[in-house]
Coordinates of C-alpha atoms and ligand atoms in Angstrom, one line a residue:
M1 CA 4.5 1.7 5.6
K2 CA 5.4 -1.5 6.3
S3 CA 3.1 -4.0 8.1
V4 CA 4.3 -4.9 11.5
F5 CA 1.7 -7.6 11.8
L6 CA 1.8 -10.4 10.1
P7 CA -1.7 -12.4 10.7
R8 CA -2.6 -15.3 9.0
L9 CA -5.3 -18.1 10.1
V10 CA -3.8 -21.6 11.0
N11 CA -6.4 -23.3 9.1
G12 CA -9.0 -22.8 6.3
P13 CA -12.1 -21.3 7.0
F14 CA -13.9 -24.5 8.0
G15 CA -11.2 -25.2 10.1
D16 CA -10.4 -25.5 13.6
P17 CA -9.7 -21.1 14.8
G18 CA -6.0 -19.9 15.3
L19 CA -5.0 -16.7 14.5
H20 CA -1.3 -16.8 14.4
V21 CA 0.4 -12.8 14.0
S22 CA 4.1 -12.4 13.3
L23 CA 5.8 -9.3 14.8
R24 CA 8.0 -8.3 12.0
W25 CA 10.6 -6.0 13.7
Q26 CA 11.0 -8.5 16.5
G27 CA 11.1 -12.4 15.1
T28 CA 8.4 -13.3 17.6
A29 CA 4.9 -13.7 17.2
V30 CA 1.8 -14.0 19.2
Q31 CA -1.4 -16.6 18.6
F32 CA -5.3 -16.1 19.0
D33 CA -7.1 -19.2 20.1
L34 CA -5.4 -22.9 19.7
G35 CA -7.7 -25.2 17.3
R36 CA -5.8 -28.1 15.5
L37 CA -2.1 -26.4 14.9
D38 CA -1.2 -29.5 12.9
R39 CA -0.7 -27.2 9.7
L40 CA 1.9 -24.5 12.0
P41 CA 5.3 -25.3 11.5
A42 CA 7.4 -25.7 14.3
A43 CA 9.6 -23.1 13.9
D44 CA 6.5 -21.2 13.8
V45 CA 5.1 -22.2 17.2
L46 CA 8.4 -21.7 18.7
K47 CA 8.6 -17.9 17.8
L48 CA 5.1 -17.6 20.1
T49 CA 5.9 -15.5 23.6
H50 CA 1.9 -14.7 24.4
V51 CA -0.9 -16.8 23.5
F52 CA -4.6 -15.7 23.8
V53 CA -7.7 -18.5 24.0
S54 CA -10.7 -16.7 23.7
H55 CA -12.4 -20.2 25.5
T56 CA -11.7 -23.6 25.9
H57 CA -14.3 -25.5 23.5
I58 CA -12.5 -28.1 22.3
D59 CA -12.0 -26.8 18.5
H60 CA -10.4 -23.6 20.3
F61 CA -7.9 -25.4 22.5
I62 CA -7.1 -28.7 21.7
G63 CA -3.5 -27.7 19.9
F64 CA -2.5 -26.3 23.1
D65 CA -0.7 -30.1 23.8
R66 CA 1.6 -29.4 20.6
V67 CA 2.6 -25.8 22.0
I68 CA 3.7 -27.5 25.2
R69 CA 5.3 -30.4 23.5
L70 CA 7.3 -28.2 21.2
F71 CA 8.2 -25.6 24.5
L72 CA 8.9 -28.4 26.7
A73 CA 13.0 -29.1 26.5
R74 CA 13.3 -25.2 26.1
D75 CA 14.5 -22.7 28.1
A76 CA 11.5 -20.4 27.1
A77 CA 8.8 -18.8 28.6
L78 CA 5.4 -18.6 27.4
S79 CA 2.5 -16.7 28.3
L80 CA -1.0 -17.9 28.2
Y81 CA -4.1 -15.5 28.8
G82 CA -7.9 -17.5 29.0
P83 CA -11.3 -16.5 30.5
P84 CA -12.3 -17.8 34.3
G85 CA -11.3 -21.4 34.4
I86 CA -8.5 -21.2 32.2
I87 CA -5.9 -22.1 35.1
G88 CA -8.0 -25.3 35.8
N89 CA -8.8 -26.3 32.2
V90 CA -4.6 -26.0 31.6
T91 CA -3.7 -27.7 34.7
G92 CA -6.0 -30.3 33.8
K93 CA -4.7 -30.8 30.6
L94 CA -1.1 -31.0 32.4
A95 CA -2.4 -34.1 35.0
G96 CA -3.3 -36.2 32.0
Y97 CA 0.3 -36.7 31.5
T98 CA 3.2 -38.1 33.6
W99 CA 6.0 -35.3 34.4
N100 CA 8.9 -37.5 36.1
L101 CA 12.1 -37.0 34.1
V102 CA 11.6 -33.2 33.8
D103 CA 14.0 -31.5 36.5
G104 CA 16.7 -29.5 34.9
Y105 CA 13.8 -28.5 32.2
H106 CA 13.6 -24.2 32.2
F107 CA 10.5 -24.2 30.3
V108 CA 8.1 -21.8 32.5
L109 CA 4.6 -21.5 31.7
T110 CA 2.6 -18.9 33.3
V111 CA -1.2 -18.9 32.7
H112 CA -3.1 -16.0 33.7
E113 CA -7.2 -16.0 34.3
V114 CA -9.0 -12.9 32.8
H115 CA -12.2 -11.8 35.1
P116 CA -14.0 -9.0 34.4
D117 CA -12.5 -6.9 36.7
R118 CA -9.1 -8.7 38.0
I119 CA -6.4 -11.1 36.3
R120 CA -4.9 -13.8 38.5
S121 CA -2.0 -15.6 37.4
V122 CA 0.0 -18.5 38.3
R123 CA 3.5 -19.8 37.2
L124 CA 3.4 -23.4 36.1
P125 CA 7.7 -24.3 35.9
A126 CA 8.1 -27.8 33.9
T127 CA 11.0 -28.2 36.3
T128 CA 8.4 -29.2 39.4
A129 CA 6.3 -30.7 36.9
F130 CA 3.7 -28.2 36.5
A131 CA 3.6 -27.8 40.3
V132 CA 1.3 -24.5 40.6
E133 CA 2.9 -21.1 41.9
E134 CA 0.6 -18.3 42.7
A135 CA 2.3 -15.3 40.8
G136 CA -0.4 -12.4 41.9
S137 CA -3.1 -10.8 40.5
R138 CA -3.8 -7.1 39.5
A139 CA -6.7 -5.3 38.3
F140 CA -8.4 -5.5 34.5
S141 CA -9.7 -3.1 32.7
G142 CA -9.2 -3.5 29.0
V143 CA -5.6 -4.2 28.5
L144 CA -4.0 -7.8 29.0
H145 CA -0.9 -7.1 28.0
E146 CA 1.4 -4.4 27.0
E147 CA 4.9 -3.3 25.5
P148 CA 6.5 -0.6 23.9
A149 CA 5.5 -1.5 20.4
F150 CA 2.4 -2.8 20.9
C151 CA -0.4 -3.8 23.6
V152 CA -3.1 -6.6 23.7
R153 CA -6.9 -5.6 24.8
A154 CA -9.6 -7.7 25.5
V155 CA -13.5 -8.0 26.1
H156 CA -15.6 -10.3 27.8
L157 CA -18.7 -11.7 25.5
D158 CA -21.6 -13.8 26.2
H159 CA -21.3 -17.4 24.2
K160 CA -23.2 -18.9 27.1
I161 CA -20.0 -19.4 28.8
P162 CA -17.7 -15.9 29.0
C163 CA -15.7 -16.0 26.0
L164 CA -13.0 -13.1 25.7
G165 CA -12.9 -11.0 22.4
F166 CA -9.1 -9.6 21.7
A167 CA -7.7 -6.5 19.6
L168 CA -3.9 -6.6 18.7
I169 CA -2.7 -2.8 18.9
E170 CA 0.4 -1.5 17.7
N171 CA 1.4 2.1 19.0
T172 CA 1.7 5.2 17.0
H173 CA 4.7 5.3 14.7
L174 CA 7.1 8.3 15.8
N175 CA 9.2 8.9 12.9
V176 CA 12.0 11.4 12.6
R177 CA 12.7 13.5 9.9
K178 CA 16.4 13.0 8.4
D179 CA 16.5 16.3 6.8
A180 CA 15.3 17.9 9.6
L181 CA 17.4 16.2 11.7
D182 CA 20.1 17.1 9.2
Q183 CA 19.1 21.3 9.4
L184 CA 19.3 20.9 13.3
G185 CA 22.8 20.0 13.1
I186 CA 22.6 17.4 16.2
P187 CA 23.6 13.9 15.7
P188 CA 20.7 11.1 16.5
G189 CA 21.5 9.5 19.9
A190 CA 20.0 8.5 22.7
W191 CA 18.2 12.2 22.9
L192 CA 15.8 10.7 20.2
N193 CA 14.6 8.0 22.1
K194 CA 14.2 10.1 25.1
M195 CA 11.9 12.4 23.0
K196 CA 9.9 9.8 21.5
E197 CA 9.5 8.4 25.0
A198 CA 8.3 12.2 26.0
I199 CA 5.4 12.2 23.2
R200 CA 4.4 8.9 24.1
T201 CA 3.9 9.4 27.7
G202 CA 2.3 12.6 26.9
Q203 CA 4.7 15.0 28.3
P204 CA 4.0 18.7 28.2
G205 CA 5.5 20.9 25.4
D206 CA 8.1 22.5 27.5
T207 CA 9.3 19.9 28.8
V208 CA 13.1 20.2 28.0
I209 CA 15.3 17.3 25.9
T210 CA 18.6 17.8 26.3
A211 CA 21.1 16.2 22.9
R212 CA 24.5 15.6 24.3
W213 CA 27.1 14.6 21.9
V214 CA 30.8 14.6 21.2
D215 CA 32.5 16.1 18.6
G216 CA 36.3 15.1 18.3
A217 CA 37.3 16.2 21.7
T218 CA 34.6 18.4 22.9
E219 CA 31.6 17.6 24.7
H220 CA 28.1 18.9 23.3
A221 CA 24.8 20.1 25.0
T222 CA 22.1 21.5 23.6
E223 CA 18.5 21.8 25.3
L224 CA 15.4 21.9 23.3
S225 CA 12.0 22.1 24.0
L226 CA 9.7 18.7 23.3
A227 CA 6.9 20.8 21.6
A228 CA 9.8 22.4 19.2
L229 CA 11.1 19.5 18.5
R230 CA 8.0 17.6 17.6
D231 CA 7.0 20.1 15.4
R232 CA 10.2 19.9 13.8
L233 CA 10.9 16.6 13.6
V234 CA 8.7 14.0 14.0
V235 CA 6.1 12.5 11.4
E236 CA 3.0 10.8 13.5
T237 CA 1.4 7.4 11.5
A238 CA -1.4 5.9 13.0
G239 CA -0.1 1.6 14.0
Q240 CA -1.9 -1.1 12.7
K241 CA -4.8 -3.2 14.6
L242 CA -6.0 -6.2 14.5
A243 CA -9.5 -7.6 15.8
Y244 CA -10.3 -11.3 16.7
V245 CA -13.8 -12.0 17.6
V246 CA -15.1 -15.8 17.9
D247 CA -18.2 -17.5 19.1
T248 CA -20.5 -14.9 20.0
L249 CA -23.9 -14.2 20.3
F250 CA -25.4 -11.7 18.4
S251 CA -26.9 -9.4 21.7
T252 CA -26.9 -5.9 22.7
Q253 CA -24.3 -6.0 25.0
N254 CA -22.0 -8.2 23.0
V255 CA -22.9 -5.7 19.9
A256 CA -21.6 -2.7 21.7
R257 CA -18.4 -4.4 23.4
I258 CA -17.2 -5.9 20.1
T259 CA -17.8 -2.8 17.9
E260 CA -15.7 -0.7 20.7
L261 CA -13.5 -3.4 20.5
A262 CA -12.8 -3.5 16.8
R263 CA -13.4 0.2 16.2
G264 CA -11.2 1.0 13.4
A265 CA -9.3 -2.1 12.7
D266 CA -7.4 -2.9 9.6
V267 CA -8.4 -6.6 9.6
F268 CA -11.2 -8.0 11.7
F269 CA -11.0 -11.4 12.3
C270 CA -14.7 -12.7 13.0
E271 CA -16.3 -15.9 13.1
S272 CA -19.3 -16.7 10.9
L273 CA -20.7 -20.2 11.9
F274 CA -23.5 -19.7 10.3
L275 CA -25.7 -17.8 7.5
D276 CA -28.8 -15.9 7.9
E277 CA -31.2 -18.5 6.7
D278 CA -29.9 -20.5 9.9
R279 CA -29.9 -17.7 12.5
D280 CA -32.2 -19.6 14.8
Q281 CA -29.4 -22.0 15.2
A282 CA -26.9 -19.1 15.8
L283 CA -29.6 -17.5 18.5
K284 CA -29.5 -21.1 20.1
R285 CA -25.6 -22.1 19.9
Y286 CA -24.6 -18.4 20.9
H287 CA -22.6 -18.1 17.6
L288 CA -22.6 -15.3 14.9
T289 CA -24.0 -15.6 11.1
A290 CA -22.4 -14.2 7.9
R291 CA -24.5 -11.1 7.8
Q292 CA -24.2 -10.3 11.8
A293 CA -20.1 -10.6 11.3
G294 CA -20.3 -8.2 8.0
T295 CA -22.9 -5.8 10.6
L296 CA -20.2 -5.7 13.1
G297 CA -17.6 -4.9 10.9
R298 CA -20.0 -2.1 9.5
L299 CA -20.7 -1.0 12.8
A300 CA -16.9 -0.9 13.8
G301 CA -15.5 0.8 10.8
V302 CA -13.0 -1.7 10.2
K303 CA -11.3 -1.8 6.9
H304 CA -11.2 -5.5 6.0
L305 CA -13.6 -7.8 7.5
Q306 CA -12.0 -11.7 7.5
V307 CA -14.8 -14.1 8.2
F308 CA -13.8 -17.4 9.4
H309 CA -14.8 -20.6 11.5
F310 CA -17.8 -21.8 9.0
S311 CA -20.3 -24.6 10.0
P312 CA -19.6 -28.0 8.1
R313 CA -23.0 -27.6 7.1
Y314 CA -21.9 -25.5 4.3
D315 CA -19.4 -27.6 3.0
G316 CA -18.7 -26.6 -0.8
Q317 CA -20.6 -23.0 -0.4
A318 CA -17.7 -21.2 1.5
D319 CA -18.7 -18.7 -1.4
R320 CA -22.2 -18.1 0.2
V321 CA -21.0 -17.1 3.6
Y322 CA -18.2 -14.6 2.5
A323 CA -21.0 -13.5 -0.1
E324 CA -23.5 -12.7 2.7
A325 CA -21.1 -11.1 5.1
E326 CA -19.1 -8.7 2.5
A327 CA -22.7 -8.0 1.6
A328 CA -24.0 -6.9 5.0
F329 CA -20.4 -4.9 5.8
R330 CA -20.5 -3.0 2.7
G331 CA -24.6 -2.1 3.5
A332 CA -25.8 -3.8 0.4
L333 CA -27.6 -6.2 2.7
A334 CA -29.2 -4.8 5.7
A335 CA -27.9 -4.7 9.3
D336 CA -29.4 -7.5 11.4
A337 CA -31.2 -6.3 14.7
P338 CA -29.1 -7.4 18.1
V339 CA -31.4 -10.0 20.2
Ligands
ZN1 ZN1 -15.7 -22.4 17.9
ZN2 ZN1 -17.3 -21.9 21.4

């Protein structure tokens, strides 16, 4: 199966956090965290449609200015999600510049502030110098954003401030078997999309799908049951899943939330600022060690663990951090116990 998410960390393991994910089938991209983005080409920044910010410590948010700089004169919309306080953080940053020559600019930034039980949204149009327009509030129960091909989930984690952990989840692939379709003798058409939609939305097996097609001057229509079509035509394959967790305490509650969020991920991107030998520092600063990151990956049953966001104190020793995380992930190093 072709990968549809093409993720890459914007900086090296000692650089600011930022995960850029190209969405192969639609030519757009999403981004997790906005650390320094100098190394991300402008063309890639401009592919962004959704940005997810874990928290606004400077190493996760300093790249915001580059995003705005590039989008400003574009006829584009960008959605940004962040933890409680993000609206104030964004408007505070924007207030640091002068916006008197922007009328006629079409760029609109929408900011979604994610609270444990609700999401408050505001629109910030460039043309009105980013004046805040309330854009409603909705209940939040885990899903931040959803579209036909994928969704983004989030959990609130404790980093001595609320910090969001994210998962990017592709929907199940529904592939139609060409040979079976040929045997059925009905040409492909809109009815196949109706069938897929019915499967995705969990419609009962006796749901009737009507296939209509024209053969010369003759119009045809055939009614088929969803269950029969599904058995005969459809091969389901699991979609991809990425998880992204940074800057968080190895506490019982965080561990439970991260394990649930990252369950079965193809790639789990996880911070590991410290080594186990400096676990007292990790505890004090509400960060993870490499051993804890490995433990989380193991508990969540992820396929691949990618640790990053290393403390500069290990400059030249990245191998030690990778090795410790991998050892805990593989079970060669005992799991750490949450505080
Ligand atoms: Zn950080
Ligand atoms: Zn932080």
